[in-house]
Coordinates of C-alpha atoms and ligand atoms in Angstrom, one line a residue:
M15 CA 0.0 0.0 0.0
A16 CA 1.3 3.5 -0.8
A17 CA 2.1 5.7 2.2
L18 CA -0.2 8.6 3.0
W19 CA 2.6 10.6 4.6
T20 CA 6.4 10.1 4.9
P21 CA 8.5 12.0 7.3
S22 CA 11.2 14.3 5.9
K23 CA 14.7 13.6 6.9
Q24 CA 14.6 16.8 8.9
Y25 CA 11.4 15.8 10.7
A26 CA 12.7 12.4 11.5
E27 CA 16.1 13.5 12.7
S28 CA 14.9 16.3 14.9
S29 CA 12.5 14.0 16.7
T30 CA 12.9 12.8 20.3
L31 CA 12.7 9.2 19.0
Y32 CA 15.8 9.8 16.9
A33 CA 17.6 11.4 19.8
F34 CA 16.6 8.5 22.1
Q35 CA 17.7 5.9 19.6
K36 CA 21.2 7.6 19.4
F37 CA 21.3 7.7 23.2
V38 CA 20.6 3.9 23.4
E39 CA 23.0 3.0 20.6
Q40 CA 25.8 4.9 22.4
R41 CA 25.0 3.7 25.9
Y42 CA 24.7 0.0 25.0
S43 CA 27.1 -0.1 22.1
V44 CA 24.4 -1.3 19.7
H45 CA 23.2 -0.2 16.3
F46 CA 19.7 -0.4 14.8
A47 CA 19.2 -0.6 11.1
D48 CA 15.5 0.4 11.5
Y49 CA 12.7 0.9 14.0
Q50 CA 11.8 -2.8 14.0
G51 CA 15.4 -3.6 15.2
F52 CA 15.1 -0.9 17.9
H53 CA 11.7 -2.2 19.0
A54 CA 13.0 -5.8 19.1
W55 CA 15.9 -4.7 21.3
S56 CA 13.5 -2.8 23.6
I57 CA 11.5 -5.9 24.4
E58 CA 14.3 -8.3 24.4
H59 CA 16.3 -6.1 26.8
I60 CA 13.3 -4.8 28.7
E61 CA 15.2 -3.9 31.8
S62 CA 17.9 -2.0 29.9
F63 CA 15.2 -0.3 27.9
W64 CA 13.3 1.1 31.0
E65 CA 16.6 2.0 32.6
A66 CA 17.5 4.0 29.5
I67 CA 14.2 5.9 29.8
L68 CA 15.0 6.7 33.4
H69 CA 18.4 8.1 32.4
F70 CA 17.3 9.8 29.1
F71 CA 14.6 11.8 30.8
N72 CA 16.8 12.5 33.8
I73 CA 14.3 11.2 36.3
S74 CA 14.9 12.5 39.9
Y75 CA 14.6 9.9 42.7
S76 CA 15.9 9.0 46.1
G77 CA 17.2 5.6 47.2
T78 CA 18.7 3.0 45.0
Y79 CA 17.5 -0.1 43.1
N80 CA 19.3 -3.4 42.6
K81 CA 17.0 -4.7 39.9
V82 CA 14.9 -2.9 37.3
L83 CA 12.3 -5.7 37.4
S84 CA 11.6 -8.3 40.1
W85 CA 9.1 -11.1 39.9
N86 CA 7.4 -12.9 42.7
A87 CA 8.3 -16.5 43.1
N88 CA 5.7 -18.8 41.3
E89 CA 3.9 -15.8 39.7
K90 CA 3.9 -16.4 36.0
D91 CA 1.4 -13.6 35.2
F92 CA 2.8 -10.1 35.4
I93 CA 0.7 -9.3 38.5
G94 CA 2.8 -8.1 41.3
V95 CA 6.0 -7.6 39.4
R96 CA 8.0 -4.9 41.0
W97 CA 9.8 -2.1 39.0
F98 CA 12.7 -0.1 40.3
E99 CA 12.2 -1.4 43.9
G100 CA 13.9 0.8 46.4
I101 CA 13.5 4.2 44.8
E102 CA 11.1 7.0 45.6
L103 CA 9.9 9.7 43.3
S104 CA 7.2 12.3 42.7
Y105 CA 5.2 12.9 39.5
A106 CA 4.3 16.5 40.4
E107 CA 8.0 17.2 41.1
H108 CA 8.8 16.3 37.4
I109 CA 6.0 18.6 36.2
F110 CA 7.7 21.5 37.9
K111 CA 11.2 20.3 37.3
S112 CA 12.6 22.9 35.0
F113 CA 10.0 25.5 34.5
D114 CA 10.6 29.0 33.3
A115 CA 8.4 31.2 35.7
N116 CA 7.2 33.6 33.0
S117 CA 6.5 31.1 30.2
I118 CA 3.0 29.7 29.6
A119 CA 2.1 26.5 31.4
I120 CA -1.6 26.3 30.4
K121 CA -3.8 28.0 27.7
F122 CA -7.5 27.7 28.5
C123 CA -10.8 28.6 26.9
S124 CA -14.4 27.4 27.4
E125 CA -17.7 27.7 25.6
Y126 CA -18.5 30.8 27.6
E127 CA -15.1 32.1 28.9
A128 CA -12.5 34.0 26.9
Y129 CA -9.1 32.7 26.1
K130 CA -6.5 33.0 28.9
E131 CA -3.0 32.0 29.6
I132 CA -1.5 30.8 32.9
T133 CA 2.2 31.2 33.5
W134 CA 4.2 28.6 35.3
Q135 CA 4.6 31.0 38.2
E136 CA 0.8 31.4 38.5
L137 CA 0.4 27.6 38.3
E138 CA 3.0 27.0 41.0
S139 CA 1.3 29.6 43.2
K140 CA -2.1 28.1 42.8
V141 CA -0.8 24.6 43.5
S142 CA 1.1 25.8 46.5
M143 CA -2.0 27.4 48.0
I144 CA -4.1 24.3 47.4
Q145 CA -1.3 22.2 48.8
Q146 CA -1.4 24.2 52.1
F147 CA -5.2 23.9 52.2
L148 CA -4.9 20.1 51.9
M149 CA -2.2 19.9 54.5
D150 CA -4.3 21.9 56.9
R151 CA -7.0 19.2 56.4
G152 CA -4.6 16.5 57.2
I153 CA -4.4 15.0 53.7
R154 CA -1.4 12.7 53.6
K155 CA 0.4 10.1 51.5
G156 CA -2.1 7.3 50.5
D157 CA -5.3 9.3 51.3
R158 CA -7.9 9.3 48.5
V159 CA -9.1 12.6 47.2
V160 CA -11.8 12.6 44.5
G161 CA -13.2 15.1 42.1
V162 CA -16.4 15.6 40.1
L163 CA -14.8 18.2 38.0
N164 CA -14.6 19.6 34.4
N165 CA -11.5 20.0 32.3
R166 CA -10.3 23.2 33.8
V167 CA -7.2 24.9 35.2
D168 CA -8.3 24.4 38.8
T169 CA -8.7 20.6 38.2
V170 CA -5.1 20.4 37.1
A171 CA -3.9 22.5 40.1
I172 CA -5.9 20.4 42.6
F173 CA -4.5 17.2 41.1
L174 CA -1.0 18.5 41.3
A175 CA -1.4 19.6 44.9
V176 CA -2.9 16.2 45.8
N177 CA -0.1 14.4 44.1
S178 CA 2.6 16.6 45.6
L179 CA 1.5 15.1 49.0
G180 CA 1.6 11.5 47.9
A181 CA -2.2 11.3 48.1
I182 CA -4.2 9.4 45.5
W183 CA -6.4 11.1 42.9
S184 CA -9.6 9.9 41.3
C185 CA -11.8 12.0 39.1
C186 CA -15.0 11.7 37.2
S187 CA -16.6 14.3 34.9
P188 CA -19.8 15.9 36.1
D189 CA -21.8 14.3 33.2
F190 CA -21.6 11.0 35.1
G191 CA -24.9 10.2 36.7
D192 CA -25.3 9.7 40.5
R193 CA -25.3 6.0 40.4
A194 CA -22.2 5.9 38.3
L195 CA -20.4 8.3 40.6
A196 CA -21.4 6.4 43.8
E197 CA -20.4 3.0 42.4
R198 CA -17.0 4.3 41.6
F199 CA -16.1 6.4 44.6
E200 CA -17.7 4.2 47.3
Q201 CA -15.1 1.5 46.5
I202 CA -12.1 3.7 47.3
E203 CA -13.2 5.4 50.5
P204 CA -12.2 9.0 49.8
K205 CA -11.4 11.6 52.5
L206 CA -12.1 14.7 50.5
L207 CA -14.3 15.5 47.5
F208 CA -14.0 18.4 45.1
I209 CA -17.1 19.1 43.1
E210 CA -18.4 21.7 40.7
T211 CA -22.1 22.0 41.6
S212 CA -22.9 24.2 38.6
Y213 CA -21.4 24.2 35.1
Q214 CA -22.2 25.0 31.6
Y215 CA -22.2 22.5 28.7
N216 CA -23.7 23.0 25.3
D217 CA -25.1 26.4 26.4
K218 CA -27.1 24.8 29.2
I219 CA -26.5 25.2 32.9
F220 CA -26.3 21.9 34.9
S221 CA -26.7 21.6 38.6
K222 CA -24.9 18.9 40.7
R223 CA -26.4 20.0 44.0
D224 CA -28.5 16.9 44.5
T225 CA -25.5 14.8 43.5
L226 CA -23.4 16.5 46.2
E227 CA -26.1 15.6 48.8
M228 CA -26.2 12.1 47.5
L229 CA -22.4 11.7 47.7
K230 CA -22.3 13.1 51.2
N231 CA -24.7 10.4 52.2
S232 CA -23.1 7.5 50.4
L233 CA -19.4 8.3 50.9
K234 CA -19.1 7.5 54.6
T235 CA -15.4 8.3 54.8
L236 CA -15.7 11.9 53.5
Q237 CA -14.3 14.4 56.0
E238 CA -15.0 17.5 53.9
V239 CA -16.5 18.5 50.6
V240 CA -15.2 21.5 48.6
D241 CA -17.7 23.1 46.2
L242 CA -15.7 25.0 43.6
N243 CA -18.7 27.2 42.8
D244 CA -18.9 28.3 46.4
S245 CA -17.2 31.7 47.0
M246 CA -15.8 30.2 50.3
W247 CA -13.5 28.1 48.2
N248 CA -11.7 31.0 46.6
S249 CA -11.5 33.0 49.8
S250 CA -10.2 30.1 51.8
I251 CA -7.5 29.5 49.2
E252 CA -6.6 33.2 49.0
N253 CA -5.8 33.1 52.8
Y254 CA -2.6 31.2 51.9
T255 CA 0.6 32.8 50.7
P256 CA 2.3 31.0 47.9
Q257 CA 5.4 29.1 49.0
P258 CA 8.0 27.2 47.1
L259 CA 6.4 23.8 46.4
T260 CA 7.4 20.7 48.4
F261 CA 7.0 17.2 47.1
V262 CA 6.6 14.0 49.0
R263 CA 8.5 11.3 47.1
V264 CA 6.8 7.9 47.1
P265 CA 7.8 4.4 46.2
F266 CA 7.8 3.6 42.5
A267 CA 4.6 1.5 42.9
H268 CA 2.7 3.9 45.1
P269 CA -0.6 4.7 43.5
I270 CA -0.9 7.9 41.5
W271 CA -4.5 7.8 40.5
I272 CA -7.4 5.4 40.3
L273 CA -9.2 5.0 37.0
Y274 CA -12.3 2.9 36.3
S275 CA -13.1 0.1 33.9
S276 CA -16.3 0.6 32.0
G277 CA -18.0 -2.1 34.1
T278 CA -19.1 -4.7 31.6
T279 CA -19.7 -7.2 34.3
G280 CA -20.7 -5.8 37.7
K281 CA -19.3 -2.7 39.2
P282 CA -16.6 -0.8 37.4
K283 CA -13.1 -2.0 38.4
A284 CA -11.0 0.5 40.3
I285 CA -7.8 0.3 38.3
T286 CA -5.0 1.6 40.4
H287 CA -1.9 3.0 38.7
S288 CA 1.6 3.4 39.9
T289 CA 3.4 6.7 40.2
G290 CA 6.7 5.6 38.7
G291 CA 5.0 3.4 36.0
N292 CA 2.9 6.3 34.7
L293 CA 5.7 8.8 34.9
L294 CA 8.1 6.7 32.8
E295 CA 5.4 5.5 30.4
H296 CA 4.1 9.0 29.8
Y297 CA 7.6 10.4 29.0
K298 CA 7.9 7.6 26.5
A299 CA 4.4 7.8 25.0
L300 CA 4.3 11.6 24.7
A301 CA 7.9 12.7 24.1
I302 CA 9.1 9.7 22.1
H303 CA 6.0 8.4 20.2
Q304 CA 4.0 11.6 19.9
N305 CA 7.1 13.8 19.5
V306 CA 5.9 16.4 22.0
Q307 CA 8.8 18.9 22.4
K308 CA 9.7 21.8 24.6
G309 CA 7.7 25.0 23.9
E310 CA 5.0 23.2 21.8
N311 CA 1.3 23.5 22.5
F312 CA -0.6 20.3 23.2
I313 CA -4.4 19.7 23.4
W314 CA -6.5 16.5 23.8
Y315 CA -10.2 17.2 23.7
T316 CA -11.4 15.1 26.6
T317 CA -13.4 15.2 29.8
T318 CA -11.7 14.4 33.2
G319 CA -13.5 11.0 33.1
W320 CA -11.4 9.6 30.3
M321 CA -7.8 8.5 30.8
M322 CA -6.8 10.8 28.0
W323 CA -7.1 13.6 30.5
N324 CA -4.3 12.1 32.6
Y325 CA -2.3 11.4 29.5
A326 CA -2.7 15.0 28.2
L327 CA -1.6 16.4 31.5
S328 CA 1.7 14.7 31.0
S329 CA 2.5 17.0 28.0
L330 CA 3.6 19.3 30.9
L331 CA 6.4 16.7 31.6
C332 CA 7.7 17.5 28.1
S333 CA 7.9 21.2 28.9
A334 CA 5.1 21.8 26.5
T335 CA 2.1 24.0 27.1
L336 CA -1.1 22.2 28.0
C337 CA -4.1 23.6 26.2
M338 CA -7.5 23.0 27.7
F339 CA -11.0 23.4 26.3
D340 CA -14.1 23.1 28.4
G341 CA -17.4 22.6 26.7
I342 CA -18.9 20.9 23.7
I343 CA -16.5 20.5 20.8
N344 CA -18.9 21.7 18.1
H345 CA -20.0 24.7 20.0
N346 CA -21.0 27.6 17.7
G347 CA -20.6 25.5 14.6
H348 CA -17.2 24.2 15.8
R349 CA -15.9 27.8 15.8
T350 CA -15.2 28.2 19.5
F351 CA -12.9 25.2 19.5
W352 CA -11.1 25.9 16.3
D353 CA -10.6 29.6 17.1
F354 CA -9.0 28.4 20.3
L355 CA -6.7 26.1 18.5
K356 CA -5.6 28.9 16.2
R357 CA -5.2 31.4 19.0
A358 CA -3.3 29.0 21.2
K359 CA -1.2 27.9 18.1
V360 CA -1.7 24.3 18.9
H361 CA 0.9 21.9 17.5
H362 CA -0.6 18.7 18.8
L363 CA -4.3 18.3 18.3
G364 CA -5.9 15.2 19.8
A365 CA -9.5 14.0 19.9
G366 CA -11.6 11.0 19.5
A367 CA -11.7 9.4 16.1
V368 CA -15.4 10.0 15.8
Y369 CA -14.9 13.7 16.0
F370 CA -12.4 13.7 13.1
T371 CA -14.8 11.7 11.0
S372 CA -17.5 14.2 11.8
I373 CA -15.4 17.2 10.5
E374 CA -14.2 15.7 7.3
H375 CA -16.2 18.3 5.4
L376 CA -15.5 21.2 7.8
E377 CA -13.5 24.0 6.1
I378 CA -10.5 25.1 8.2
K379 CA -8.4 28.1 7.1
D380 CA -5.1 29.5 8.4
Y381 CA -4.2 26.6 10.7
Q382 CA -1.7 23.7 10.3
P383 CA -1.0 21.4 13.3
K384 CA 2.2 19.5 13.4
V385 CA 0.5 16.3 14.8
I386 CA -3.1 15.1 14.9
G387 CA -3.7 12.4 17.5
S388 CA -6.8 10.2 17.4
T389 CA -8.0 7.4 19.7
G390 CA -11.1 6.0 21.3
S391 CA -12.1 3.9 18.3
P392 CA -10.4 3.1 15.0
L393 CA -9.8 6.1 12.7
P394 CA -11.2 5.0 9.3
A395 CA -8.9 5.2 6.3
S396 CA -11.2 7.8 4.7
T397 CA -10.8 10.1 7.7
F398 CA -7.0 9.7 7.5
E399 CA -7.2 10.8 3.8
A400 CA -9.6 13.7 4.5
L401 CA -7.4 15.0 7.3
Q402 CA -4.2 14.7 5.2
A403 CA -5.9 16.6 2.4
K404 CA -7.0 19.3 4.8
F405 CA -3.5 19.5 6.5
P406 CA -1.0 18.3 3.9
D407 CA 2.0 18.3 6.3
V408 CA 0.4 16.9 9.3
H409 CA 1.7 13.7 11.0
I410 CA -1.5 11.7 11.8
I411 CA -1.1 9.5 14.9
S412 CA -3.8 7.0 15.5
L413 CA -3.1 5.5 18.9
S414 CA -4.5 2.8 21.1
G415 CA -4.0 1.5 24.6
G416 CA -6.6 2.3 27.3
T417 CA -7.5 2.9 30.9
D418 CA -5.7 -0.4 31.8
V419 CA -2.3 1.1 31.1
C420 CA -3.3 4.8 31.1
S421 CA -1.4 5.1 27.9
A422 CA -1.1 3.9 24.3
F423 CA 1.0 0.9 23.3
L424 CA 0.3 1.3 19.6
S425 CA 1.1 4.8 18.5
G426 CA 3.1 7.2 16.3
N427 CA 6.6 7.2 15.0
S428 CA 8.4 10.2 13.5
M429 CA 10.7 8.0 11.5
L430 CA 8.1 5.8 9.8
P431 CA 5.5 6.5 7.1
V432 CA 1.8 6.7 7.9
F433 CA -0.6 4.3 6.0
A434 CA -4.2 5.3 5.9
G435 CA -6.3 3.3 8.4
Q436 CA -3.3 2.0 10.3
L437 CA -1.5 2.7 13.6
Q438 CA 2.1 3.2 12.8
C439 CA 3.9 1.0 15.3
K440 CA 4.1 -1.0 18.5
T441 CA 5.6 1.4 21.1
L442 CA 9.0 0.7 22.5
G443 CA 9.0 -1.7 25.5
A444 CA 5.5 -3.0 24.5
D445 CA 5.8 -6.6 23.5
I446 CA 2.6 -6.7 21.4
A447 CA 1.4 -9.6 19.3
A448 CA -1.8 -10.7 17.6
Y449 CA -2.7 -14.2 18.8
N450 CA -5.0 -16.5 16.9
E451 CA -7.5 -18.8 18.8
E452 CA -4.7 -21.3 19.4
G453 CA -2.5 -18.7 21.0
H454 CA 0.0 -18.4 18.1
S455 CA 1.4 -15.1 17.0
V456 CA 0.1 -14.2 13.6
E457 CA 0.7 -11.4 11.1
N458 CA -1.6 -10.3 8.2
E459 CA -4.6 -11.9 9.9
V460 CA -6.9 -10.6 12.6
G461 CA -6.0 -11.8 16.1
E462 CA -6.4 -10.9 19.7
L463 CA -4.1 -8.1 20.9
V464 CA -1.8 -9.5 23.6
I465 CA 1.2 -8.1 25.5
R466 CA 3.8 -10.7 26.3
K467 CA 6.0 -8.9 28.8
P468 CA 5.1 -6.6 31.7
M469 CA 5.0 -2.8 31.2
P470 CA 5.5 -0.5 34.2
S471 CA 2.2 1.2 33.6
M472 CA 0.1 -1.9 34.0
P473 CA -2.1 -1.6 37.1
V474 CA -0.4 -2.2 40.4
Y475 CA -3.7 -3.7 41.5
F476 CA -7.5 -3.1 41.4
W477 CA -8.6 -1.5 44.6
N478 CA -10.1 -4.0 47.0
D479 CA -9.4 -6.9 44.7
E480 CA -8.6 -9.8 47.0
E481 CA -5.7 -11.9 45.7
N482 CA -5.9 -10.0 42.4
K483 CA -8.9 -12.2 41.4
K484 CA -10.5 -9.6 39.1
Y485 CA -7.1 -8.4 37.8
R486 CA -6.3 -12.0 36.7
E487 CA -9.7 -12.6 35.2
S488 CA -9.5 -9.3 33.3
Y489 CA -6.3 -10.0 31.4
F490 CA -4.9 -13.5 32.0
D491 CA -7.8 -15.8 31.5
K492 CA -7.6 -16.1 27.8
F493 CA -4.0 -17.2 27.1
P494 CA -1.6 -18.5 29.7
H495 CA 0.7 -15.8 31.2
V496 CA 0.2 -13.1 28.6
W497 CA -2.0 -10.1 28.9
A498 CA -5.0 -10.3 26.5
H499 CA -6.2 -6.7 26.1
G500 CA -9.6 -7.3 24.5
D501 CA -9.1 -5.7 21.1
W502 CA -8.9 -7.3 17.7
I503 CA -5.9 -6.3 15.6
K504 CA -4.1 -7.1 12.4
I505 CA -0.3 -6.6 12.2
I506 CA 0.6 -5.9 8.6
S507 CA 4.1 -7.0 7.7
G508 CA 6.2 -4.0 6.7
E509 CA 3.4 -1.6 7.4
G510 CA 1.4 -0.8 10.5
I511 CA -1.4 -2.2 12.6
I512 CA -5.1 -2.2 12.0
I513 CA -7.4 -2.2 15.0
Y514 CA -10.8 -3.8 14.8
G515 CA -12.4 -2.7 18.0
R516 CA -13.2 -4.5 21.2
S517 CA -13.3 -8.2 21.3
D518 CA -15.6 -8.2 24.3
A519 CA -19.0 -6.6 24.6
T520 CA -17.9 -3.2 25.8
L521 CA -20.0 -0.4 24.3
N522 CA -18.1 2.3 22.5
R523 CA -19.9 5.7 22.4
G524 CA -18.1 8.4 20.6
G525 CA -14.8 7.0 21.7
V526 CA -15.9 6.6 25.3
R527 CA -16.3 3.1 26.6
I528 CA -19.4 2.3 28.5
G529 CA -20.0 -1.0 30.3
T530 CA -23.1 -2.9 29.4
A531 CA -23.7 -3.3 33.2
E532 CA -24.5 0.4 33.5
I533 CA -27.2 0.1 30.9
Y534 CA -28.6 -3.0 32.5
N535 CA -28.6 -1.3 35.9
G536 CA -30.5 1.6 34.6
V537 CA -33.0 -0.3 32.6
H538 CA -33.6 -2.8 35.4
S539 CA -34.6 0.0 37.7
L540 CA -37.9 0.2 35.7
K541 CA -40.5 -2.2 36.9
E542 CA -41.9 -2.5 33.3
V543 CA -38.7 -4.1 32.1
K544 CA -38.1 -7.8 32.6
D545 CA -34.8 -8.1 30.9
A546 CA -32.6 -6.4 28.3
L547 CA -29.6 -6.8 26.0
V548 CA -27.4 -4.0 24.6
I549 CA -24.8 -3.9 21.8
T550 CA -23.1 -1.3 19.7
V551 CA -22.9 -1.8 16.0
D552 CA -19.8 -0.3 14.4
K553 CA -20.2 0.9 10.9
V554 CA -17.4 1.0 8.3
D555 CA -17.5 4.9 8.2
G556 CA -16.3 4.9 11.9
S557 CA -19.7 5.7 13.4
S558 CA -21.6 3.4 15.6
K559 CA -25.1 2.8 16.9
M560 CA -26.2 1.6 20.3
V561 CA -29.0 -0.8 20.1
L562 CA -31.1 -1.9 23.1
F563 CA -33.4 -4.9 23.1
V564 CA -36.0 -4.9 25.8
Q565 CA -38.1 -7.7 27.0
P566 CA -41.0 -6.0 28.8
E567 CA -42.9 -7.6 31.7
K568 CA -46.0 -9.7 30.9
D569 CA -48.8 -7.6 29.4
V570 CA -46.5 -4.5 29.0
L571 CA -45.7 -3.0 25.6
L572 CA -42.7 -1.1 24.6
D573 CA -44.7 2.0 23.6
E574 CA -43.6 5.6 23.1
K575 CA -44.1 6.3 26.9
L576 CA -41.8 3.4 28.0
T577 CA -39.2 4.2 25.4
V578 CA -39.0 7.8 26.7
Q579 CA -38.9 6.5 30.2
I580 CA -36.0 4.2 29.4
K581 CA -34.1 7.0 27.8
N582 CA -34.7 9.5 30.6
T583 CA -33.6 6.9 33.2
L584 CA -30.3 6.2 31.5
R585 CA -29.7 9.9 30.8
T586 CA -30.2 11.0 34.4
Q587 CA -28.8 7.9 36.2
Y588 CA -25.7 7.8 34.0
S589 CA -25.1 10.3 31.1
P590 CA -26.4 11.3 27.7
R591 CA -24.0 8.8 26.2
H592 CA -25.9 6.0 27.8
V593 CA -29.0 6.7 25.8
P594 CA -29.4 4.1 23.0
D595 CA -30.0 5.1 19.4
L596 CA -32.5 2.3 18.8
I597 CA -34.7 0.3 21.1
F598 CA -36.6 -2.9 20.0
Q599 CA -39.0 -5.0 21.9
V600 CA -38.2 -8.7 22.0
H601 CA -39.8 -11.8 23.5
D602 CA -36.7 -13.2 25.1
I603 CA -33.1 -12.4 25.9
P604 CA -30.7 -15.1 24.7
Y605 CA -28.5 -16.7 27.4
T606 CA -25.7 -19.2 27.4
L607 CA -26.0 -22.4 29.5
S608 CA -23.9 -20.8 32.1
G609 CA -26.2 -17.8 32.3
K610 CA -24.3 -15.2 30.3
K611 CA -26.1 -12.9 27.9
L612 CA -25.2 -13.5 24.3
E613 CA -24.1 -10.0 23.4
L614 CA -21.3 -10.8 21.1
P615 CA -23.4 -13.2 18.9
V616 CA -26.2 -10.5 18.6
K617 CA -23.5 -8.0 17.7
K618 CA -22.2 -10.4 15.0
I619 CA -25.8 -10.7 13.6
F620 CA -26.1 -7.0 13.5
S621 CA -22.7 -6.7 11.7
G622 CA -24.2 -8.8 8.9
K623 CA -23.0 -12.3 9.8
S624 CA -25.3 -15.3 9.2
L625 CA -27.3 -16.7 12.2
E626 CA -25.3 -20.0 12.0
S627 CA -21.9 -18.3 12.1
S628 CA -22.9 -16.0 14.9
V629 CA -23.9 -18.4 17.5
S630 CA -23.8 -22.1 18.4
R631 CA -27.2 -23.0 19.7
D632 CA -25.7 -25.8 21.7
I633 CA -24.4 -23.5 24.3
M634 CA -27.7 -21.7 24.6
R635 CA -30.1 -22.0 27.5
N636 CA -33.0 -20.7 25.2
P637 CA -31.9 -21.5 21.6
D638 CA -35.3 -20.5 20.2
S639 CA -34.8 -16.9 21.2
I640 CA -32.1 -15.9 18.8
A641 CA -34.0 -16.1 15.5
E642 CA -36.0 -13.0 16.5
Y643 CA -32.8 -10.9 16.5
F644 CA -32.0 -12.0 13.0
K645 CA -35.5 -11.0 11.9
I646 CA -35.2 -7.6 13.5
Y647 CA -31.9 -7.1 11.8
K648 CA -33.3 -8.0 8.4
E649 CA -36.6 -6.2 8.7
K650 CA -36.1 -3.2 10.9
F651 CA -32.4 -2.4 11.1
L652 CA -31.1 -2.7 7.6
Ligands
AAE9 C1 -5.4 5.3 24.3 C2 -6.7 4.7 24.2 O1 -6.8 3.6 23.9 C3 -7.8 5.5 24.6 C4 -9.1 4.7 24.7 O2 -9.5 4.2 23.6 O3 -9.7 4.6 25.7

């Protein structure tokens, strides 16, 4: 296949990847003919590789380590491996490591607020005042501090202050419904909650006052709640005089933040990430694979509830300026967002793939980013082409990883060409393969994405997960002792990687993953509903539809009233993204013999597969139920 874009010699040789390769070649007396050789070395010499990252990025730490990677006796999965045991470090310390007081740390704009710039000096002062506020409340290493906050400067400052004390951060965006918030935060017993009780999105004002009351009741460990909309917050912070920041260094594996799985089965898993692991991984992912360099402007359009928020924050590690936009991306016919990009002179523009597909026909003048980053769902080849035509010099990086590693392990490469519809490379230190059903590594055919060696940003554990039971089930059940990620990929020899979406039943809404369990929880709270099944159907143009099948109680019909009720329930309990596009009435929900809903087979039917190839009736508890889905697909969906 012909390349869509090829880096110039100048682009390649001024990249951080190039500089890092030279660093490794010199340090280890090796030579790499190409990226493939460099990648092979990085996974074969995994300890030397991560040690090279530690040195190349000049990581500050106390203490010493004897081994880069230690395994527990008898533990063949990667759970419980220990990286750089013996050292202590701080993420926030690296953010403030070499700042120039008067240069710009953050550029910000929202739907309703004008463009503003925050200098490093201003950011440091803000963080210092919040740090003192937290210390006065007794917040210490290991305490959990949670936020229901938007993508705003204060959120960054609060996180950095929390992190500077060694406390653990966990944040959801305010569009999460009450139940979704409680299910997440109850698990981790927070001491302090920061919340915005009023905010604007899509020109509407939303109130979270009732949510605040609900959280006060359900989070029994809360000692205090801070409402950012309350004038008391500003005045109490302003009582403090900014001081030089202090940083509590913590062991490499000490939790930095807790993110949540989308909750396909049961409650969302509280995925706990390590400080050192995320620090090293983010330097690698952003500086080396996304080529984020000092003085550049970086944005990722995200809410605080997606791991891309945490990822984007780490652009500050690269001495870049973090650009933040709060509001709906297509506000004012997309103008608010794009005017911001131009004014902020954004070099790195990142967003969900679905957004880029939606703006294929949007005319954009006088703006040329250096890099476009896309994730959340596969970026269709046609969107690659449309973006390249719009921005002829741009380096398009389609990346993939997820909440589980708070990063991307398939990503960009400033020394390789871009092929439309493909991710450029496996990232350094990520031993990725595509496995067929027999567990053999395959190329040029679709297989399950696996990681065969540990990465430091894999979770330290799931919160409250005794003996790592859920952790093991989540990644190590499918193939012995390798991490199965749950995505389908094809590795194309001599080119890149195509990603085919989730291999499990997770719902993908505009790039944000939603667990089916959340839909079921909401729908089942209605007495008219007996049972339900939900899928998303991905289209070739990159869009997708959420389809809900409802089995009403006896003598109940899925009429207009019930349809509206279902939609409202999901919207208010969870979020607007939880509202299905289509709802069909069915007589029965298909189950396996062991009692699992047959989501994947129904998804296959709605992707155009035959009934026979979608499901084996032998494993079904109610084999007669499935034909109705095929009928709906043929008669009502197509
Ligand atoms: C990097 C990613 O993989 C982001 C996501 O899809 O959640």
